[in-house]
Short mmCIF file of C-alpha atoms and ligand atoms in Angstrom, two decimals:
data_model
loop_
_atom_site.label_atom_id
_atom_site.label_comp_id
_atom_site.label_asym_id
_atom_site.label_seq_id
_atom_site.Cartn_x
_atom_site.Cartn_y
_atom_site.Cartn_z
CA MET A 1 32.44 44.86 -13.05
CA THR A 2 30.48 47.71 -12.48
CA TYR A 3 31.53 49.35 -15.74
CA VAL A 4 31.03 46.50 -17.71
CA ILE A 5 27.56 46.29 -16.46
CA GLU A 6 27.60 50.25 -17.46
CA ILE A 7 29.06 49.76 -20.68
CA TRP A 8 26.66 46.74 -21.85
CA PHE A 9 23.15 49.02 -20.64
CA LEU A 10 24.20 51.03 -22.84
CA PHE A 11 25.05 49.27 -26.10
CA SER A 12 22.37 47.57 -25.08
CA ASN A 13 19.94 50.57 -25.37
CA PHE A 14 21.53 51.58 -28.65
CA THR A 15 21.13 48.82 -30.25
CA SER A 16 17.40 48.54 -29.20
CA LYS A 17 17.26 51.97 -30.63
CA ILE A 18 19.46 51.69 -33.95
CA LYS A 19 17.13 48.35 -34.14
CA TYR A 20 13.95 50.75 -34.25
CA TYR A 21 15.55 53.20 -36.73
CA MET A 22 16.50 50.41 -38.92
CA SER A 23 12.83 49.08 -38.95
CA GLY A 24 12.13 52.83 -40.32
CA LYS A 25 7.95 52.46 -41.44
CA ILE A 26 6.83 54.13 -38.98
CA LYS A 27 8.13 58.27 -39.00
CA LYS A 28 5.18 59.72 -37.66
CA ILE A 29 2.60 58.43 -35.37
CA GLY A 30 -0.86 60.76 -34.16
CA VAL A 31 -2.93 60.26 -30.40
CA PHE A 32 -6.07 60.78 -30.07
CA THR A 33 -8.37 60.75 -26.95
CA SER A 34 -12.52 59.03 -27.30
CA GLY A 35 -15.43 58.43 -25.85
CA GLY A 36 -16.43 59.24 -21.97
CA ASP A 37 -13.10 61.43 -20.58
CA SER A 38 -11.05 59.02 -17.66
CA PRO A 39 -8.74 61.44 -15.22
CA GLY A 40 -4.77 60.35 -16.59
CA MET A 41 -5.53 60.73 -20.30
CA ASN A 42 -3.59 64.13 -20.25
CA ALA A 43 -0.63 61.75 -19.23
CA ALA A 44 -1.17 59.94 -21.98
CA VAL A 45 -0.84 62.05 -24.66
CA ARG A 46 1.82 63.63 -23.00
CA SER A 47 3.65 60.27 -22.17
CA VAL A 48 3.44 59.14 -25.93
CA VAL A 49 4.40 62.72 -27.66
CA ARG A 50 7.47 61.96 -25.35
CA ALA A 51 8.36 58.51 -26.34
CA CYS A 52 7.83 59.48 -29.98
CA ALA A 53 10.47 62.46 -29.89
CA TYR A 54 12.43 60.03 -27.41
CA HIS A 55 12.85 58.27 -30.43
CA ASN A 56 12.77 61.09 -32.95
CA ILE A 57 9.27 60.56 -34.76
CA GLU A 58 7.09 63.66 -35.08
CA CYS A 59 3.59 62.64 -33.24
CA TYR A 60 0.32 64.85 -34.10
CA GLY A 61 -2.20 65.62 -31.20
CA ILE A 62 -5.28 64.84 -32.80
CA TYR A 63 -8.12 66.70 -31.82
CA ARG A 64 -11.71 64.77 -31.06
CA GLY A 65 -10.79 61.28 -31.23
CA TYR A 66 -12.91 59.85 -34.55
CA GLU A 67 -14.01 63.46 -35.02
CA GLY A 68 -10.69 65.49 -35.84
CA LEU A 69 -9.76 62.51 -37.10
CA MET A 70 -11.86 62.40 -40.15
CA ASP A 71 -11.89 66.03 -40.48
CA GLY A 72 -7.64 66.79 -40.70
CA ASP A 73 -8.06 68.65 -37.05
CA PHE A 74 -4.09 67.89 -36.12
CA GLU A 75 -1.34 69.32 -34.59
CA LEU A 76 2.53 68.64 -34.71
CA MET A 77 3.79 68.75 -30.75
CA ASP A 78 7.29 68.43 -29.50
CA ALA A 79 7.56 67.20 -26.47
CA ARG A 80 7.53 71.04 -24.94
CA SER A 81 3.90 70.92 -25.93
CA VAL A 82 2.64 68.77 -23.40
CA LYS A 83 4.11 70.33 -20.72
CA GLY A 84 2.12 71.42 -17.50
CA ILE A 85 -0.61 68.73 -18.44
CA ILE A 86 0.20 65.31 -16.21
CA ASN A 87 -1.43 66.74 -13.13
CA LYS A 88 -4.83 67.85 -15.43
CA GLY A 89 -7.90 65.90 -15.80
CA GLY A 90 -9.97 65.43 -18.75
CA THR A 91 -8.63 66.26 -22.08
CA ILE A 92 -6.51 69.10 -24.07
CA LEU A 93 -7.07 66.92 -26.93
CA LYS A 94 -10.72 66.95 -26.50
CA SER A 95 -13.06 64.25 -26.36
CA ALA A 96 -16.48 63.01 -29.39
CA ARG A 97 -18.02 59.92 -29.56
CA SER A 98 -18.43 59.65 -33.29
CA GLN A 99 -21.37 58.83 -35.25
CA ARG A 100 -19.86 59.20 -38.91
CA PHE A 101 -16.51 57.07 -37.49
CA ARG A 102 -18.71 54.17 -37.88
CA THR A 103 -19.86 54.40 -41.33
CA LYS A 104 -17.30 52.95 -44.50
CA GLU A 105 -17.73 56.64 -45.86
CA GLY A 106 -16.44 58.43 -42.53
CA ARG A 107 -13.72 55.81 -42.38
CA GLN A 108 -12.28 56.90 -45.23
CA GLN A 109 -12.68 59.92 -44.54
CA ALA A 110 -10.42 59.60 -41.77
CA TYR A 111 -8.28 57.37 -43.72
CA GLU A 112 -6.93 60.37 -45.66
CA GLN A 113 -6.31 62.89 -43.62
CA LEU A 114 -4.29 59.72 -42.64
CA LYS A 115 -2.54 59.68 -45.21
CA ALA A 116 -2.38 63.68 -46.62
CA ASN A 117 -0.83 64.17 -43.85
CA HIS A 118 1.61 60.70 -44.09
CA ILE A 119 0.58 59.72 -40.26
CA ASP A 120 2.06 56.28 -40.08
CA ALA A 121 0.64 54.38 -37.69
CA LEU A 122 -2.53 55.98 -34.21
CA VAL A 123 -2.34 55.40 -30.84
CA ALA A 124 -6.52 55.77 -29.82
CA VAL A 125 -7.11 56.33 -25.99
CA GLY A 126 -10.45 55.14 -24.63
CA GLY A 127 -12.27 52.47 -23.87
CA ASP A 128 -14.60 49.62 -26.40
CA GLY A 129 -16.19 51.82 -28.08
CA THR A 130 -12.72 53.71 -28.71
CA PHE A 131 -11.26 50.05 -29.36
CA THR A 132 -14.00 48.70 -31.68
CA GLY A 133 -12.94 51.48 -34.17
CA ALA A 134 -9.55 50.94 -34.65
CA MET A 135 -9.97 47.69 -34.95
CA ILE A 136 -12.13 47.86 -38.02
CA PHE A 137 -9.76 50.76 -39.08
CA ASN A 138 -7.25 49.45 -38.94
CA GLU A 139 -8.33 45.33 -40.35
CA GLU A 140 -10.52 47.70 -43.38
CA PHE A 141 -7.33 49.67 -43.94
CA ASN A 142 -4.19 47.68 -42.53
CA PHE A 143 -2.97 51.07 -40.35
CA PRO A 144 -0.87 50.51 -37.78
CA VAL A 145 -2.49 50.95 -34.53
CA MET A 146 -2.97 50.72 -30.17
CA GLY A 147 -5.32 50.82 -27.81
CA ILE A 148 -4.20 52.77 -23.95
CA PRO A 149 -7.83 51.84 -22.30
CA GLY A 150 -9.13 55.08 -20.47
CA THR A 151 -11.91 55.34 -19.03
CA ILE A 152 -13.16 55.15 -15.29
CA ASP A 153 -15.08 52.19 -15.34
CA ASN A 154 -12.33 49.73 -15.51
CA ASP A 155 -14.33 47.59 -18.11
CA ILE A 156 -11.84 46.43 -20.49
CA PHE A 157 -10.36 43.10 -20.29
CA GLY A 158 -6.25 42.62 -20.91
CA THR A 159 -5.44 45.26 -18.04
CA SER A 160 -6.26 45.44 -14.01
CA HIS A 161 -6.54 48.73 -14.38
CA THR A 162 -8.01 51.90 -16.79
CA LEU A 163 -6.60 55.10 -16.86
CA GLY A 164 -9.43 57.52 -14.33
CA PHE A 165 -10.29 53.92 -12.98
CA ASP A 166 -8.21 54.81 -9.38
CA THR A 167 -7.96 58.93 -9.74
CA ALA A 168 -12.86 57.69 -9.85
CA GLN A 169 -12.76 56.32 -6.96
CA ASN A 170 -10.92 58.32 -4.39
CA THR A 171 -13.45 61.41 -6.20
CA VAL A 172 -16.74 58.33 -4.34
CA VAL A 173 -15.39 57.80 -1.33
CA GLU A 174 -14.22 61.57 -0.69
CA ALA A 175 -17.68 61.85 -1.78
CA ILE A 176 -19.43 59.44 0.97
CA ASP A 177 -17.39 60.36 2.65
CA LYS A 178 -19.16 63.53 2.91
CA ILE A 179 -22.51 62.49 2.35
CA ARG A 180 -21.97 59.59 5.46
CA ASP A 181 -21.57 63.42 7.86
CA THR A 182 -24.91 64.28 6.64
CA ALA A 183 -26.51 61.24 6.64
CA SER A 184 -25.53 60.12 10.23
CA SER A 185 -26.00 63.83 11.53
CA HIS A 186 -29.55 63.22 10.38
CA ASN A 187 -30.44 59.13 10.76
CA ARG A 188 -30.94 58.50 7.08
CA LEU A 189 -30.04 56.59 4.09
CA PHE A 190 -28.71 57.33 1.64
CA PHE A 191 -28.92 55.27 -1.73
CA ILE A 192 -25.72 56.83 -4.20
CA GLU A 193 -25.75 56.06 -8.11
CA VAL A 194 -21.68 56.26 -9.34
CA MET A 195 -20.67 55.30 -12.60
CA GLY A 196 -20.35 51.30 -13.98
CA ARG A 197 -22.44 50.88 -16.65
CA ASP A 198 -22.22 46.99 -17.34
CA VAL A 199 -19.52 46.19 -14.60
CA GLY A 200 -19.66 46.99 -10.89
CA HIS A 201 -16.12 47.98 -10.82
CA ILE A 202 -16.33 51.19 -8.95
CA ALA A 203 -18.92 50.28 -7.46
CA LEU A 204 -17.74 47.03 -5.20
CA ASN A 205 -14.27 48.71 -4.39
CA THR A 206 -16.05 52.51 -2.70
CA GLY A 207 -18.84 50.90 -1.10
CA ILE A 208 -15.90 48.79 1.09
CA ALA A 209 -13.74 51.70 0.95
CA GLY A 210 -16.50 53.72 1.55
CA GLY A 211 -18.41 51.66 4.89
CA ALA A 212 -21.86 50.68 2.82
CA GLU A 213 -24.65 48.40 4.69
CA GLU A 214 -25.06 47.36 0.51
CA ILE A 215 -23.66 47.44 -2.74
CA LEU A 216 -25.95 46.97 -5.89
CA ILE A 217 -23.25 45.88 -8.96
CA PRO A 218 -24.72 45.11 -12.46
CA GLU A 219 -22.79 41.26 -11.59
CA GLU A 220 -25.08 40.29 -9.06
CA ASP A 221 -29.12 40.81 -8.87
CA LEU A 222 -29.10 40.86 -5.34
CA GLY A 223 -33.05 41.25 -5.35
CA LEU A 224 -35.50 44.10 -3.62
CA GLU A 225 -36.62 41.76 -0.42
CA ARG A 226 -32.79 41.23 0.41
CA LEU A 227 -32.05 44.02 0.37
CA VAL A 228 -35.15 45.82 2.72
CA GLU A 229 -34.24 42.91 4.60
CA SER A 230 -31.26 43.49 4.72
CA LEU A 231 -31.37 47.49 5.59
CA ARG A 232 -34.15 45.77 8.83
CA ARG A 233 -31.21 43.75 10.05
CA SER A 234 -28.44 46.62 10.14
CA LYS A 235 -31.50 49.01 11.82
CA LYS A 236 -32.06 46.68 14.02
CA SER A 237 -28.28 45.86 14.86
CA GLY A 238 -28.23 49.51 16.22
CA LYS A 239 -27.40 51.43 13.00
CA THR A 240 -29.58 54.58 12.61
CA SER A 241 -28.32 55.77 9.15
CA SER A 242 -26.87 53.40 6.08
CA ILE A 243 -25.54 53.85 2.62
CA VAL A 244 -26.47 51.54 -0.01
CA VAL A 245 -23.74 52.76 -3.34
CA VAL A 246 -25.43 51.49 -7.04
CA ALA A 247 -23.94 51.55 -9.80
CA GLU A 248 -25.46 52.94 -12.40
CA GLY A 249 -26.07 49.81 -14.81
CA ASP A 250 -27.19 47.60 -11.66
CA LYS A 251 -29.81 45.00 -12.65
CA ILE A 252 -31.67 44.92 -9.38
CA GLY A 253 -34.57 45.60 -12.02
CA LYS A 254 -35.50 49.35 -10.58
CA ASN A 255 -33.58 53.11 -10.89
CA ILE A 256 -32.69 54.31 -7.52
CA PHE A 257 -35.33 57.19 -7.44
CA GLU A 258 -37.43 54.36 -7.70
CA LEU A 259 -35.41 52.20 -5.81
CA LYS A 260 -35.95 55.18 -2.83
CA GLU A 261 -40.10 55.12 -3.48
CA TYR A 262 -39.25 50.38 -2.66
CA VAL A 263 -38.04 51.46 0.56
CA ASP A 264 -39.94 54.22 1.31
CA GLU A 265 -43.35 52.21 1.00
CA ASN A 266 -41.77 48.94 3.05
CA MET A 267 -39.22 50.53 5.53
CA GLU A 268 -40.17 52.80 8.62
CA GLY A 269 -38.54 54.32 10.69
CA TYR A 270 -35.70 55.09 7.56
CA ASP A 271 -35.61 58.69 6.01
CA VAL A 272 -34.56 57.99 2.89
CA ARG A 273 -32.40 60.41 0.30
CA VAL A 274 -30.46 59.80 -2.82
CA SER A 275 -27.33 60.98 -4.05
CA VAL A 276 -26.82 60.48 -7.79
CA LEU A 277 -22.72 61.38 -8.27
CA GLY A 278 -22.96 61.52 -12.23
CA HIS A 279 -20.12 63.22 -14.56
CA MET A 280 -18.40 64.35 -11.71
CA GLN A 281 -16.69 61.53 -10.95
CA ARG A 282 -14.30 61.66 -14.59
CA GLY A 283 -12.77 65.41 -13.89
CA GLY A 284 -10.10 65.74 -11.52
CA ALA A 285 -6.07 65.84 -11.25
CA PRO A 286 -5.09 62.36 -11.56
CA SER A 287 -3.86 59.93 -8.84
CA CYS A 288 -0.24 59.12 -8.90
CA PHE A 289 -1.21 55.85 -9.66
CA ASP A 290 -3.31 56.75 -12.80
CA ARG A 291 0.31 58.86 -14.04
CA VAL A 292 2.59 56.45 -13.53
CA LEU A 293 0.44 53.55 -15.57
CA ALA A 294 -0.29 56.26 -17.97
CA SER A 295 3.35 57.32 -18.82
CA ARG A 296 3.68 53.78 -18.79
CA MET A 297 0.81 52.63 -21.34
CA GLY A 298 2.32 55.76 -23.19
CA VAL A 299 5.59 53.74 -23.18
CA LYS A 300 5.27 51.13 -23.74
CA ALA A 301 2.50 51.70 -26.49
CA VAL A 302 4.78 54.02 -28.95
CA ASP A 303 7.80 51.21 -28.18
CA SER A 304 4.86 48.12 -29.68
CA LEU A 305 4.11 50.72 -33.01
CA LEU A 306 7.67 50.69 -33.87
CA GLU A 307 9.00 47.18 -33.28
CA GLY A 308 5.68 46.46 -35.67
CA LYS A 309 3.15 45.03 -33.81
CA THR A 310 -0.08 46.54 -34.38
CA ASN A 311 -3.97 45.93 -33.21
CA TYR A 312 -2.97 45.83 -29.80
CA MET A 313 -4.22 47.33 -26.89
CA VAL A 314 -1.73 47.94 -23.62
CA GLY A 315 -2.24 46.63 -21.09
CA LEU A 316 -0.74 46.10 -16.85
CA ILE A 317 -1.45 42.20 -16.24
CA ASN A 318 0.71 41.59 -12.63
CA ASN A 319 2.65 45.36 -12.68
CA LYS A 320 3.73 44.22 -16.22
CA MET A 321 3.24 45.72 -19.18
CA GLU A 322 1.92 43.78 -21.39
CA LEU A 323 -0.26 43.86 -24.74
CA THR A 324 -3.68 42.06 -25.47
CA PRO A 325 -5.00 41.59 -29.83
CA LEU A 326 -7.94 44.56 -29.60
CA ASP A 327 -10.27 41.51 -30.32
CA ASN A 328 -10.26 40.57 -27.01
CA ALA A 329 -9.67 43.98 -25.06
CA ILE A 330 -13.74 44.16 -26.74
CA LYS A 331 -14.69 40.85 -26.41
CA GLY A 332 -13.31 39.74 -23.30
CA LYS A 333 -15.27 40.13 -19.60
CA SER A 334 -13.52 42.96 -16.94
CA LYS A 335 -14.00 40.34 -13.77
CA ILE A 336 -15.65 42.00 -10.17
CA ASN A 337 -13.39 40.10 -7.90
CA LEU A 338 -15.73 38.32 -6.05
CA GLU A 339 -13.40 37.85 -3.08
CA LEU A 340 -14.48 41.62 -2.49
CA LEU A 341 -18.04 40.12 -2.32
CA ARG A 342 -17.47 38.48 0.56
CA VAL A 343 -15.94 41.14 1.81
CA SER A 344 -18.46 43.57 2.08
CA ASP A 345 -20.75 40.81 2.94
CA ILE A 346 -19.05 40.71 6.31
CA MET A 347 -18.55 44.03 6.66
CA SER A 348 -21.72 45.05 6.40
CA THR A 349 -21.69 42.94 8.89
O1 F6P B 1 -17.65 54.56 -20.22
C1 F6P B 1 -17.83 55.64 -19.43
C2 F6P B 1 -18.84 56.55 -18.49
O2 F6P B 1 -19.04 57.21 -17.80
C3 F6P B 1 -20.06 55.14 -18.15
O3 F6P B 1 -19.57 55.22 -16.53
C4 F6P B 1 -21.45 55.91 -18.19
O4 F6P B 1 -22.07 55.53 -17.95
C5 F6P B 1 -20.23 57.30 -19.26
O5 F6P B 1 -19.45 57.29 -19.46
C6 F6P B 1 -22.19 58.52 -19.07
O6 F6P B 1 -21.92 59.40 -20.77
P1 F6P B 1 -21.52 60.31 -21.50
O7 F6P B 1 -20.39 61.30 -21.52
O8 F6P B 1 -22.27 59.97 -22.63
O9 F6P B 1 -23.06 60.84 -20.56
#
């Protein structure tokens, strides 16, 4: 019985490979990273390169995102070119935010470069700006593209996790723990700003994990009065120090330094400090979760292109690799978990 299953497995694996080769359209894939870098991008590049090697097709690394695409900054990569990078933060392919690619001339130039190098399809690792560029490029030139969501913000629809989100959260929690040590030693109130322009995933999760008194996110305007009230309440209940986690895109109407001033003026008994965590949240070795996710996404991206699929993003939905049309990934909303809001309220009692 076991032999029968094994032979069947080998055979089905073999036939699926034959199927790929018979489709035969895609012989060279280009991969690039674009927009804000995130931990796990290297692991994704490694996965795409190795999946191409597995299928006996060539893979080109494209440097500096769309900038390198327009300049023909390509390098043929094999399985060994990506050794020792799974654990590295940043991106060996470099990244950029390109204004030139927003123009028709820029995209035409990119197309000419791809044609000249006989590249048949692209894997774009990045966020919504990257996907918008890829989608327009696909529409204009009917060029096969596949997206891998790489951004710490987790603000992409069609995946429960973007690459780097898990690692960034761990980095932030470590920072909050450290700030808490000094906050409690001096009986201080700290406002800690974390990344998240449009969504509050990082703030909400790390605020709960770091034991924050309040969490300010773009999705919810807590209001200054309620914030001060809540801080007064927690002081009354015996707390001597407090942490408030603020997402950079928070809608309370004041930036984090103005918040400090407001609280200074409207609350007695707290020595207030501000800590902006900034770009350190984007660096560091990817977590185990991000490495596995990146490996799965790279394989799925190459498999899908070879199956003739295009203009999709690969994502994690219910622990399965699924495809979402790029258009939906860009326009759809990545929603925060409302249950977490309630949990955070209860925890700050
Ligand atoms: O998109 C990821 C992100 O880290 C945002 O959270 C942040 O607002 C932005 O990038 C910062 O971008 P830049 O690298 O241009 O400073």
